[in-house]
Amino acid sequence: MPLKVIRSKVDLAINGAPPAFDLPLHVGRPNIGNREAFLRSVGQILDHQWLTNNGPVVQEFERRIAAYLGVKHCVAMCNGTIALEIAIRALGLTGEVIVPSWTFVATAHSLYWQGITPVFADIDPATHNLDPDAVRRMITPRTSGIIGVHLWGRAAPVAELKAIADEHGLKLMFDAAHAFGSTYKRESIGRFGTCEVLSFHATKAFNTMEGGAVVTNDDELAEAMRLMRNFGFKGYDNVIHPGTNGKMIEVCAAMGLANLDAFDDIVAVNTRNHHAYRETLGDIPGISLLGFDPNDRNSHHYVVVEVGKNCAASHDEIIAALHAENVLARKYFWPGCHMMKPYRDLFPHAGLMLPHTTAVAGKVIVLPNGQGTAIGNIDSIGSIFRALGTL
Ligand code: T4K
């Protein structure tokens, strides 16, 4: 619980007052579902002495995730990045692939790591997702595909990207790392493009500690990815495909099953918190909360604040003030992938084509959410923002 009441700027830690929280409030504190079920399952895993390599718990996890999302195949992996890499390879992407720069760097790395050039297209500043017109502008004879990202769990413009991909003969897949439980036009994310890639990292709304998956309705693709995640083995001593080690372990799948049972409760807490943030931040000049399409489902995991030019405090001043209070707000995904060294070296002038990405990167602050974030904490975070608004 907060340690103090903040009425004005003199009560702020940046002005010498004690911090609002004695322990850090993190963005990305893991949600932990049914602890007893998880521990029971870990006991059984140890008893059975089957720890990894497509064990029974991973197989059950895959069945449950596929059923939950309404897709034919869930290929569970050790993390979302390897899942992206394997999906990209199984899809046969080459040359250049269009992605947003406004995403976690793994989206770009999973291409570049495999000798494919990520080409950054700008976003729609209202949704933070790829702008289809910007995607069209980045197509060249070397383009083989598009990876849309459902950023913050909000669906990318699926229909528009599909139309572009079809028109130009490009492959289309989605990085759905943020979008477990989200919908697009009321249909579950996981069913779009040739495949979609999920992350179940500890910091996600739904986690398996570390983990990820590719979900798809394509039988051949699923079969190829199952081989690829296990060194290309088909049975003992028989390698029929190039591959890597992308396997999910049994304990991670057990965590996933325990969290799947609790997922509705997790979403309910996130949604409640989202409303509380909207309430407490609503009337502060220059501060706005990124909205979601009310017709679609979202886990409401990410609380994304934008600091406008008319705010009394700057983006950096607000971050510094929150950190001083022990609220470890994040600037995800500042400054954009195109500004990170490997990609800045590759395309020093990429920013010229990315004005909205640059503008959004300069104003986003992501705030804590999840089971560890109490309403009292949110009220206190709101009072920090209000005090800063009077700087
Ligand atoms: N595509 C997209 C769009 C993604 O966002 C991601 C991952 C991927 C692909 C790749 O999926 P994975 O390969 O990761 O499955 C975090 C996560 O590491 C990363 O999974 C995530 N996106 C990204 C948005 O956030 P960092 O660098 O912020 O992590 P870190 O270690 O700073 O953790 C965040 C906070 O969470 C910390 O302040 C403390 C807290 N925390 C973290 C962990 C791991 C805990 O309290 N307990 C924990 O166990 O990247």
Short mmCIF file of C-alpha atoms and ligand atoms in Angstrom, two decimals:
data_model
loop_
_atom_site.label_atom_id
_atom_site.label_comp_id
_atom_site.label_asym_id
_atom_site.label_seq_id
_atom_site.Cartn_x
_atom_site.Cartn_y
_atom_site.Cartn_z
CA MET A 1 0.00 0.00 0.00
CA PRO A 2 1.15 3.59 -0.55
CA LEU A 3 3.12 5.16 2.32
CA LYS A 4 1.92 8.73 1.90
CA VAL A 5 -0.81 10.98 0.57
CA ILE A 6 0.23 13.18 -2.34
CA ARG A 7 -1.67 16.47 -2.50
CA SER A 8 0.79 18.69 -4.34
CA LYS A 9 4.27 18.77 -5.77
CA VAL A 10 5.91 19.25 -2.35
CA ASP A 11 4.77 15.73 -1.47
CA LEU A 12 6.72 14.22 -4.37
CA ALA A 13 9.90 12.18 -3.85
CA ILE A 14 11.66 14.19 -6.60
CA ASN A 15 11.20 17.19 -4.28
CA GLY A 16 12.68 15.45 -1.23
CA ALA A 17 9.64 13.64 0.24
CA PRO A 18 9.87 9.89 0.96
CA PRO A 19 8.76 7.58 -1.88
CA ALA A 20 5.11 6.57 -2.18
CA PHE A 21 5.97 2.85 -2.11
CA ASP A 22 8.60 1.05 -0.05
CA LEU A 23 8.84 -1.81 -2.58
CA PRO A 24 9.06 -1.31 -6.35
CA LEU A 25 5.83 -1.54 -8.33
CA HIS A 26 6.92 -3.30 -11.52
CA VAL A 27 5.41 -3.34 -14.97
CA GLY A 28 5.39 -7.04 -15.77
CA ARG A 29 4.97 -8.56 -12.31
CA PRO A 30 3.88 -12.13 -13.13
CA ASN A 31 0.30 -13.26 -12.62
CA ILE A 32 0.16 -16.54 -10.76
CA GLY A 33 -3.01 -18.58 -11.24
CA ASN A 34 -3.87 -21.74 -9.37
CA ARG A 35 -0.75 -22.22 -7.24
CA GLU A 36 -1.92 -25.53 -5.68
CA ALA A 37 -2.76 -27.05 -9.07
CA PHE A 38 0.65 -25.97 -10.38
CA LEU A 39 2.56 -27.45 -7.43
CA ARG A 40 0.56 -30.67 -7.66
CA SER A 41 1.38 -30.95 -11.34
CA VAL A 42 5.10 -30.30 -10.69
CA GLY A 43 5.04 -33.16 -8.18
CA GLN A 44 3.53 -35.47 -10.78
CA ILE A 45 6.08 -34.40 -13.39
CA LEU A 46 8.90 -35.27 -10.98
CA ASP A 47 7.26 -38.59 -10.11
CA HIS A 48 6.88 -39.51 -13.79
CA GLN A 49 10.44 -38.43 -14.57
CA TRP A 50 9.35 -36.99 -17.89
CA LEU A 51 10.60 -33.41 -17.91
CA THR A 52 10.70 -32.28 -21.53
CA ASN A 53 10.64 -33.50 -25.20
CA ASN A 54 6.93 -33.31 -26.00
CA GLY A 55 5.77 -34.77 -22.69
CA PRO A 56 2.14 -35.36 -21.67
CA VAL A 57 1.69 -31.97 -19.95
CA VAL A 58 2.95 -30.08 -23.02
CA GLN A 59 0.60 -32.13 -25.18
CA GLU A 60 -2.35 -31.33 -22.92
CA PHE A 61 -1.32 -27.66 -22.89
CA GLU A 62 -1.27 -27.59 -26.69
CA ARG A 63 -4.72 -29.19 -26.89
CA ARG A 64 -6.17 -26.74 -24.37
CA ILE A 65 -4.66 -23.66 -26.07
CA ALA A 66 -5.79 -24.78 -29.53
CA ALA A 67 -9.32 -25.37 -28.19
CA TYR A 68 -9.35 -22.05 -26.32
CA LEU A 69 -8.37 -20.11 -29.45
CA GLY A 70 -10.35 -22.24 -31.89
CA VAL A 71 -7.36 -23.18 -34.06
CA LYS A 72 -6.31 -26.60 -35.36
CA HIS A 73 -2.72 -26.56 -34.15
CA CYS A 74 -0.80 -25.11 -31.23
CA VAL A 75 2.93 -25.83 -31.44
CA ALA A 76 4.33 -24.94 -28.02
CA MET A 77 7.87 -23.57 -27.85
CA CYS A 78 10.43 -22.54 -25.24
CA ASN A 79 9.74 -18.81 -25.79
CA GLY A 80 8.07 -16.38 -28.18
CA THR A 81 11.30 -15.37 -29.92
CA ILE A 82 12.20 -18.92 -30.94
CA ALA A 83 8.55 -19.41 -31.95
CA LEU A 84 8.86 -16.35 -34.24
CA GLU A 85 12.14 -17.63 -35.70
CA ILE A 86 10.73 -21.08 -36.39
CA ALA A 87 7.51 -19.68 -37.89
CA ILE A 88 9.51 -17.34 -40.15
CA ARG A 89 11.67 -20.23 -41.35
CA ALA A 90 8.75 -22.64 -41.79
CA LEU A 91 6.93 -20.00 -43.82
CA GLY A 92 9.99 -19.59 -46.06
CA LEU A 93 10.36 -15.83 -45.61
CA THR A 94 13.45 -14.41 -47.33
CA GLY A 95 14.94 -11.09 -48.47
CA GLU A 96 12.90 -8.31 -46.84
CA VAL A 97 9.95 -8.56 -44.48
CA ILE A 98 7.84 -5.57 -43.45
CA VAL A 99 7.34 -5.08 -39.71
CA PRO A 100 6.56 -2.16 -37.44
CA SER A 101 9.47 -0.45 -35.70
CA TRP A 102 7.10 0.24 -32.79
CA THR A 103 7.29 -3.22 -31.21
CA PHE A 104 9.53 -5.23 -28.89
CA VAL A 105 12.90 -5.74 -30.58
CA ALA A 106 12.35 -9.52 -30.80
CA THR A 107 10.03 -8.99 -33.78
CA ALA A 108 12.90 -7.48 -35.79
CA HIS A 109 15.63 -9.70 -34.32
CA SER A 110 13.83 -12.91 -35.24
CA LEU A 111 14.20 -11.91 -38.91
CA TYR A 112 17.65 -10.33 -38.81
CA TRP A 113 19.05 -13.28 -36.82
CA GLN A 114 18.21 -15.42 -39.86
CA GLY A 115 19.70 -13.12 -42.49
CA ILE A 116 16.37 -11.50 -43.42
CA THR A 117 16.10 -7.70 -43.48
CA PRO A 118 13.34 -6.22 -41.33
CA VAL A 119 11.92 -3.21 -43.18
CA PHE A 120 10.13 -0.85 -40.84
CA ALA A 121 6.76 0.62 -41.75
CA ASP A 122 5.06 3.41 -39.83
CA ILE A 123 2.07 3.03 -37.52
CA ASP A 124 -1.33 4.60 -37.07
CA PRO A 125 -0.81 6.84 -34.02
CA ALA A 126 -4.39 6.23 -32.87
CA THR A 127 -3.90 2.46 -32.49
CA HIS A 128 -0.07 2.03 -32.43
CA ASN A 129 -0.50 -0.71 -35.06
CA LEU A 130 0.83 -0.88 -38.62
CA ASP A 131 -0.63 1.67 -41.04
CA PRO A 132 -1.59 -0.28 -44.20
CA ASP A 133 -0.68 2.68 -46.46
CA ALA A 134 2.77 2.82 -44.89
CA VAL A 135 3.16 -0.93 -45.48
CA ARG A 136 2.36 -0.44 -49.19
CA ARG A 137 5.08 2.23 -49.43
CA MET A 138 7.75 -0.16 -48.13
CA ILE A 139 7.15 -3.02 -50.62
CA THR A 140 10.09 -3.73 -52.96
CA PRO A 141 10.89 -6.63 -55.34
CA ARG A 142 12.76 -8.28 -52.40
CA THR A 143 9.75 -8.24 -50.04
CA SER A 144 8.58 -11.75 -49.18
CA GLY A 145 6.18 -11.09 -46.33
CA ILE A 146 4.56 -8.94 -43.69
CA ILE A 147 4.56 -9.55 -39.94
CA GLY A 148 1.73 -7.62 -38.31
CA VAL A 149 2.00 -7.09 -34.56
CA HIS A 150 -1.12 -6.90 -32.37
CA LEU A 151 0.50 -4.33 -30.13
CA TRP A 152 -0.81 -4.01 -26.56
CA GLY A 153 -3.18 -6.87 -27.45
CA ARG A 154 -5.11 -4.66 -29.86
CA ALA A 155 -5.60 -6.35 -33.22
CA ALA A 156 -3.52 -5.11 -36.15
CA PRO A 157 -5.54 -4.15 -39.27
CA VAL A 158 -5.87 -7.78 -40.28
CA ALA A 159 -8.20 -7.40 -43.29
CA GLU A 160 -6.19 -4.54 -44.84
CA LEU A 161 -2.88 -6.38 -44.38
CA LYS A 162 -4.37 -9.52 -45.90
CA ALA A 163 -5.57 -7.52 -48.92
CA ILE A 164 -2.05 -6.11 -49.43
CA ALA A 165 -0.44 -9.53 -48.99
CA ASP A 166 -2.84 -11.12 -51.49
CA GLU A 167 -2.39 -8.31 -54.01
CA HIS A 168 1.43 -8.56 -53.93
CA GLY A 169 1.81 -12.32 -53.41
CA LEU A 170 3.32 -11.86 -49.94
CA LYS A 171 3.13 -14.14 -46.93
CA LEU A 172 1.35 -12.80 -43.87
CA MET A 173 1.86 -13.80 -40.25
CA PHE A 174 1.25 -12.08 -36.94
CA ASP A 175 3.28 -11.47 -33.83
CA ALA A 176 0.51 -11.98 -31.28
CA ALA A 177 2.87 -11.90 -28.28
CA HIS A 178 0.57 -9.42 -26.49
CA ALA A 179 -2.72 -10.75 -27.75
CA PHE A 180 -3.60 -13.95 -25.95
CA GLY A 181 -7.34 -13.69 -25.28
CA SER A 182 -7.87 -10.77 -27.69
CA THR A 183 -10.30 -10.71 -30.58
CA TYR A 184 -10.43 -9.05 -34.00
CA LYS A 185 -13.95 -8.29 -35.18
CA ARG A 186 -15.12 -10.64 -32.40
CA GLU A 187 -13.02 -13.54 -33.71
CA SER A 188 -10.23 -14.93 -31.58
CA ILE A 189 -6.70 -13.79 -32.34
CA GLY A 190 -4.69 -16.83 -33.34
CA ARG A 191 -6.65 -17.58 -36.50
CA PHE A 192 -5.30 -14.87 -38.79
CA GLY A 193 -2.56 -14.87 -41.42
CA THR A 194 -0.89 -18.20 -42.13
CA CYS A 195 0.09 -18.39 -38.48
CA GLU A 196 0.25 -16.33 -35.31
CA VAL A 197 2.96 -16.33 -32.66
CA LEU A 198 2.22 -16.07 -28.95
CA SER A 199 4.54 -15.27 -26.06
CA PHE A 200 3.88 -16.71 -22.63
CA HIS A 201 6.77 -14.89 -20.95
CA ALA A 202 6.50 -14.27 -17.20
CA THR A 203 5.58 -10.63 -17.85
CA LYS A 204 2.59 -11.45 -20.08
CA ALA A 205 -1.05 -11.52 -18.93
CA PHE A 206 -1.00 -15.27 -19.46
CA ASN A 207 2.36 -16.86 -18.69
CA THR A 208 4.17 -20.19 -18.61
CA MET A 209 7.23 -18.56 -16.94
CA GLU A 210 9.09 -18.74 -20.27
CA GLY A 211 7.23 -19.99 -23.29
CA GLY A 212 5.59 -19.30 -26.59
CA ALA A 213 3.68 -21.02 -29.35
CA VAL A 214 2.79 -20.84 -33.01
CA VAL A 215 -0.89 -21.35 -33.69
CA THR A 216 -2.12 -22.17 -37.17
CA ASN A 217 -4.79 -23.96 -39.18
CA ASP A 218 -2.16 -25.09 -41.71
CA ASP A 219 -1.42 -28.82 -41.23
CA GLU A 220 1.81 -28.86 -43.25
CA LEU A 221 3.20 -25.78 -41.53
CA ALA A 222 2.42 -27.24 -38.09
CA GLU A 223 4.13 -30.50 -39.01
CA ALA A 224 7.24 -28.66 -40.25
CA MET A 225 7.41 -26.56 -37.07
CA ARG A 226 7.08 -29.64 -34.85
CA LEU A 227 10.11 -31.09 -36.61
CA MET A 228 12.05 -27.84 -36.49
CA ARG A 229 11.56 -27.34 -32.75
CA ASN A 230 13.08 -30.80 -32.11
CA PHE A 231 16.23 -30.75 -34.28
CA GLY A 232 14.27 -32.19 -37.22
CA PHE A 233 13.94 -35.61 -35.56
CA LYS A 234 11.22 -37.97 -36.75
CA GLY A 235 11.57 -40.84 -34.33
CA TYR A 236 14.86 -42.09 -32.91
CA ASP A 237 18.04 -41.37 -34.89
CA ASN A 238 16.13 -40.12 -37.94
CA VAL A 239 16.67 -36.47 -38.83
CA ILE A 240 14.58 -35.43 -41.82
CA HIS A 241 14.63 -31.63 -41.47
CA PRO A 242 17.04 -28.89 -40.34
CA GLY A 243 16.06 -27.84 -36.86
CA THR A 244 16.85 -26.29 -33.53
CA ASN A 245 15.85 -26.79 -29.91
CA GLY A 246 12.60 -24.91 -29.40
CA LYS A 247 10.87 -27.29 -27.02
CA MET A 248 8.69 -26.22 -24.12
CA ILE A 249 9.42 -28.05 -20.87
CA GLU A 250 6.79 -29.85 -18.79
CA VAL A 251 6.98 -27.47 -15.80
CA CYS A 252 6.26 -24.49 -18.07
CA ALA A 253 3.25 -26.26 -19.54
CA ALA A 254 2.03 -27.02 -16.01
CA MET A 255 2.26 -23.32 -15.18
CA GLY A 256 0.31 -22.59 -18.36
CA LEU A 257 -2.49 -24.98 -17.44
CA ALA A 258 -2.74 -23.51 -13.93
CA ASN A 259 -2.85 -19.99 -15.40
CA LEU A 260 -5.32 -20.89 -18.14
CA ASP A 261 -7.84 -21.88 -15.47
CA ALA A 262 -7.30 -18.49 -13.82
CA PHE A 263 -7.18 -16.42 -17.00
CA ASP A 264 -10.72 -15.00 -16.73
CA ASP A 265 -9.95 -13.80 -13.19
CA ILE A 266 -6.68 -12.23 -14.36
CA VAL A 267 -8.48 -10.38 -17.15
CA ALA A 268 -11.15 -9.22 -14.69
CA VAL A 269 -8.49 -7.68 -12.41
CA ASN A 270 -6.74 -6.03 -15.37
CA THR A 271 -10.01 -4.63 -16.67
CA ARG A 272 -10.99 -3.29 -13.24
CA ASN A 273 -7.56 -1.65 -12.97
CA HIS A 274 -7.86 -0.17 -16.43
CA HIS A 275 -11.12 1.53 -15.46
CA ALA A 276 -9.50 2.80 -12.24
CA TYR A 277 -6.57 4.28 -14.20
CA ARG A 278 -8.96 5.92 -16.66
CA GLU A 279 -10.90 7.42 -13.76
CA THR A 280 -7.89 8.78 -11.89
CA LEU A 281 -5.95 10.04 -14.94
CA GLY A 282 -8.96 11.17 -16.92
CA ASP A 283 -8.98 14.89 -16.15
CA ILE A 284 -5.24 15.67 -16.20
CA PRO A 285 -4.37 18.04 -19.07
CA GLY A 286 -2.07 16.41 -21.61
CA ILE A 287 -2.44 12.89 -20.21
CA SER A 288 -4.44 10.29 -22.10
CA LEU A 289 -4.85 6.56 -21.86
CA LEU A 290 -4.68 4.56 -25.09
CA GLY A 291 -8.12 3.11 -25.71
CA PHE A 292 -9.23 -0.24 -27.01
CA ASP A 293 -11.98 -1.13 -29.45
CA PRO A 294 -14.98 -1.71 -27.14
CA ASN A 295 -16.36 -4.30 -29.57
CA ASP A 296 -13.34 -6.53 -29.12
CA ARG A 297 -11.91 -8.46 -26.20
CA ASN A 298 -8.53 -7.56 -24.74
CA SER A 299 -6.70 -8.80 -21.66
CA HIS A 300 -6.17 -5.09 -20.75
CA HIS A 301 -2.73 -6.10 -19.60
CA TYR A 302 -0.93 -3.01 -20.86
CA VAL A 303 -1.84 0.39 -19.39
CA VAL A 304 -0.46 2.77 -22.01
CA VAL A 305 -0.39 6.46 -21.18
CA GLU A 306 0.47 9.16 -23.72
CA VAL A 307 1.97 12.45 -22.59
CA GLY A 308 0.80 15.28 -24.83
CA LYS A 309 2.55 18.56 -25.54
CA ASN A 310 0.09 20.40 -23.29
CA CYS A 311 1.10 18.41 -20.21
CA ALA A 312 2.85 20.50 -17.52
CA ALA A 313 5.56 17.84 -17.15
CA SER A 314 7.55 16.17 -19.93
CA HIS A 315 7.68 12.46 -20.73
CA ASP A 316 11.10 12.12 -19.08
CA GLU A 317 10.12 14.21 -16.05
CA ILE A 318 7.11 11.98 -15.42
CA ILE A 319 9.19 8.80 -15.75
CA ALA A 320 11.81 10.21 -13.34
CA ALA A 321 9.13 11.25 -10.84
CA LEU A 322 7.40 7.85 -10.97
CA HIS A 323 10.70 6.01 -10.49
CA ALA A 324 11.52 8.21 -7.50
CA GLU A 325 8.21 7.05 -5.97
CA ASN A 326 9.19 3.41 -6.68
CA VAL A 327 6.71 3.08 -9.55
CA LEU A 328 8.94 1.52 -12.21
CA ALA A 329 6.97 2.73 -15.23
CA ARG A 330 8.40 1.77 -18.63
CA LYS A 331 8.96 3.60 -21.91
CA TYR A 332 8.14 0.48 -23.99
CA PHE A 333 9.13 0.39 -26.90
CA TRP A 334 11.21 3.55 -26.93
CA PRO A 335 13.01 4.59 -29.08
CA GLY A 336 11.62 2.17 -31.70
CA CYS A 337 13.56 -0.72 -33.24
CA HIS A 338 14.89 1.49 -36.06
CA MET A 339 16.81 3.54 -33.47
CA MET A 340 18.49 0.52 -31.88
CA LYS A 341 22.09 0.03 -32.95
CA PRO A 342 21.82 -2.97 -35.30
CA TYR A 343 18.98 -1.36 -37.24
CA ARG A 344 20.26 2.21 -36.99
CA ASP A 345 23.49 0.96 -38.59
CA LEU A 346 21.45 -0.74 -41.30
CA PHE A 347 19.06 2.15 -42.05
CA PRO A 348 20.47 5.41 -40.62
CA HIS A 349 17.64 7.45 -42.18
CA ALA A 350 14.72 5.12 -41.42
CA GLY A 351 13.20 7.78 -39.17
CA LEU A 352 12.30 9.85 -42.25
CA MET A 353 9.66 7.24 -43.10
CA LEU A 354 8.53 6.78 -39.50
CA PRO A 355 7.17 10.12 -38.23
CA HIS A 356 4.31 8.59 -36.23
CA THR A 357 6.59 5.97 -34.66
CA THR A 358 8.98 8.73 -33.58
CA ALA A 359 6.17 10.85 -32.16
CA VAL A 360 4.54 7.97 -30.28
CA ALA A 361 7.89 6.75 -28.89
CA GLY A 362 8.41 10.19 -27.34
CA LYS A 363 5.20 10.09 -25.35
CA VAL A 364 4.37 6.56 -24.16
CA ILE A 365 4.56 5.49 -20.55
CA VAL A 366 3.43 1.98 -19.55
CA LEU A 367 2.11 1.62 -15.98
CA PRO A 368 1.88 -1.42 -13.67
CA ASN A 369 -1.06 -3.78 -13.99
CA GLY A 370 -2.00 -7.34 -13.08
CA GLN A 371 -2.82 -9.19 -9.89
CA GLY A 372 -0.12 -7.32 -7.95
CA THR A 373 -1.63 -3.89 -8.66
CA ALA A 374 -4.22 -2.83 -6.09
CA ILE A 375 -6.77 -0.04 -6.59
CA GLY A 376 -5.10 1.92 -3.77
CA ASN A 377 -1.83 1.81 -5.74
CA ILE A 378 -3.57 3.17 -8.81
CA ASP A 379 -5.13 6.04 -6.82
CA SER A 380 -1.67 6.90 -5.55
CA ILE A 381 -0.15 6.76 -9.05
CA GLY A 382 -2.96 9.07 -10.17
CA SER A 383 -2.08 11.57 -7.43
CA ILE A 384 1.57 11.53 -8.59
CA PHE A 385 0.40 12.46 -12.10
CA ARG A 386 -1.92 15.16 -10.71
CA ALA A 387 0.84 16.70 -8.60
CA LEU A 388 3.13 16.72 -11.65
CA GLY A 389 0.37 18.39 -13.63
CA THR A 390 0.78 21.39 -11.34
CA LEU A 391 4.59 21.66 -11.77
N1 T4K B 1 7.11 -9.90 -29.73
C1 T4K B 1 6.64 -8.97 -28.88
C2 T4K B 1 5.74 -7.90 -29.42
C3 T4K B 1 7.00 -8.99 -27.54
O1 T4K B 1 6.56 -8.03 -26.69
C4 T4K B 1 7.85 -10.01 -27.06
C5 T4K B 1 8.27 -10.04 -25.68
C6 T4K B 1 8.29 -10.99 -27.98
C7 T4K B 1 7.90 -10.89 -29.31
C8 T4K B 1 9.20 -12.11 -27.59
O2 T4K B 1 8.60 -13.05 -26.70
P1 T4K B 1 9.53 -13.83 -25.61
O3 T4K B 1 10.70 -14.42 -26.34
O4 T4K B 1 9.96 -12.84 -24.56
O5 T4K B 1 8.60 -14.88 -25.09
C9 T4K B 1 9.94 -8.00 -21.36
C10 T4K B 1 9.91 -9.47 -21.68
O6 T4K B 1 11.16 -10.09 -21.45
C11 T4K B 1 9.47 -9.79 -23.05
O7 T4K B 1 8.95 -11.10 -23.01
C12 T4K B 1 8.35 -8.88 -23.53
N2 T4K B 1 8.01 -9.07 -24.90
C13 T4K B 1 8.72 -7.43 -23.33
C14 T4K B 1 7.59 -6.51 -23.71
O8 T4K B 1 8.97 -7.21 -21.96
P2 T4K B 1 11.85 -6.51 -20.44
O9 T4K B 1 13.21 -6.23 -20.97
O10 T4K B 1 10.97 -5.39 -20.13
O11 T4K B 1 11.89 -7.51 -19.21
P3 T4K B 1 12.32 -7.25 -17.73
O12 T4K B 1 13.23 -8.34 -17.35
O13 T4K B 1 12.78 -5.84 -17.57
O14 T4K B 1 10.97 -7.47 -16.92
C15 T4K B 1 10.00 -6.46 -16.81
C16 T4K B 1 9.63 -6.25 -15.35
O15 T4K B 1 8.90 -7.35 -14.90
C17 T4K B 1 10.79 -6.06 -14.42
O16 T4K B 1 10.85 -4.73 -14.05
C18 T4K B 1 10.50 -6.91 -13.22
C19 T4K B 1 9.26 -7.68 -13.56
N3 T4K B 1 9.46 -9.11 -13.46
C20 T4K B 1 10.05 -9.76 -14.52
C21 T4K B 1 10.24 -11.12 -14.46
C22 T4K B 1 10.88 -11.84 -15.62
C23 T4K B 1 9.08 -9.79 -12.33
O17 T4K B 1 8.59 -9.15 -11.37
N4 T4K B 1 9.26 -11.13 -12.27
C24 T4K B 1 9.82 -11.85 -13.29
O18 T4K B 1 9.92 -13.08 -13.21
O19 T4K B 1 11.20 -7.44 -21.55
#
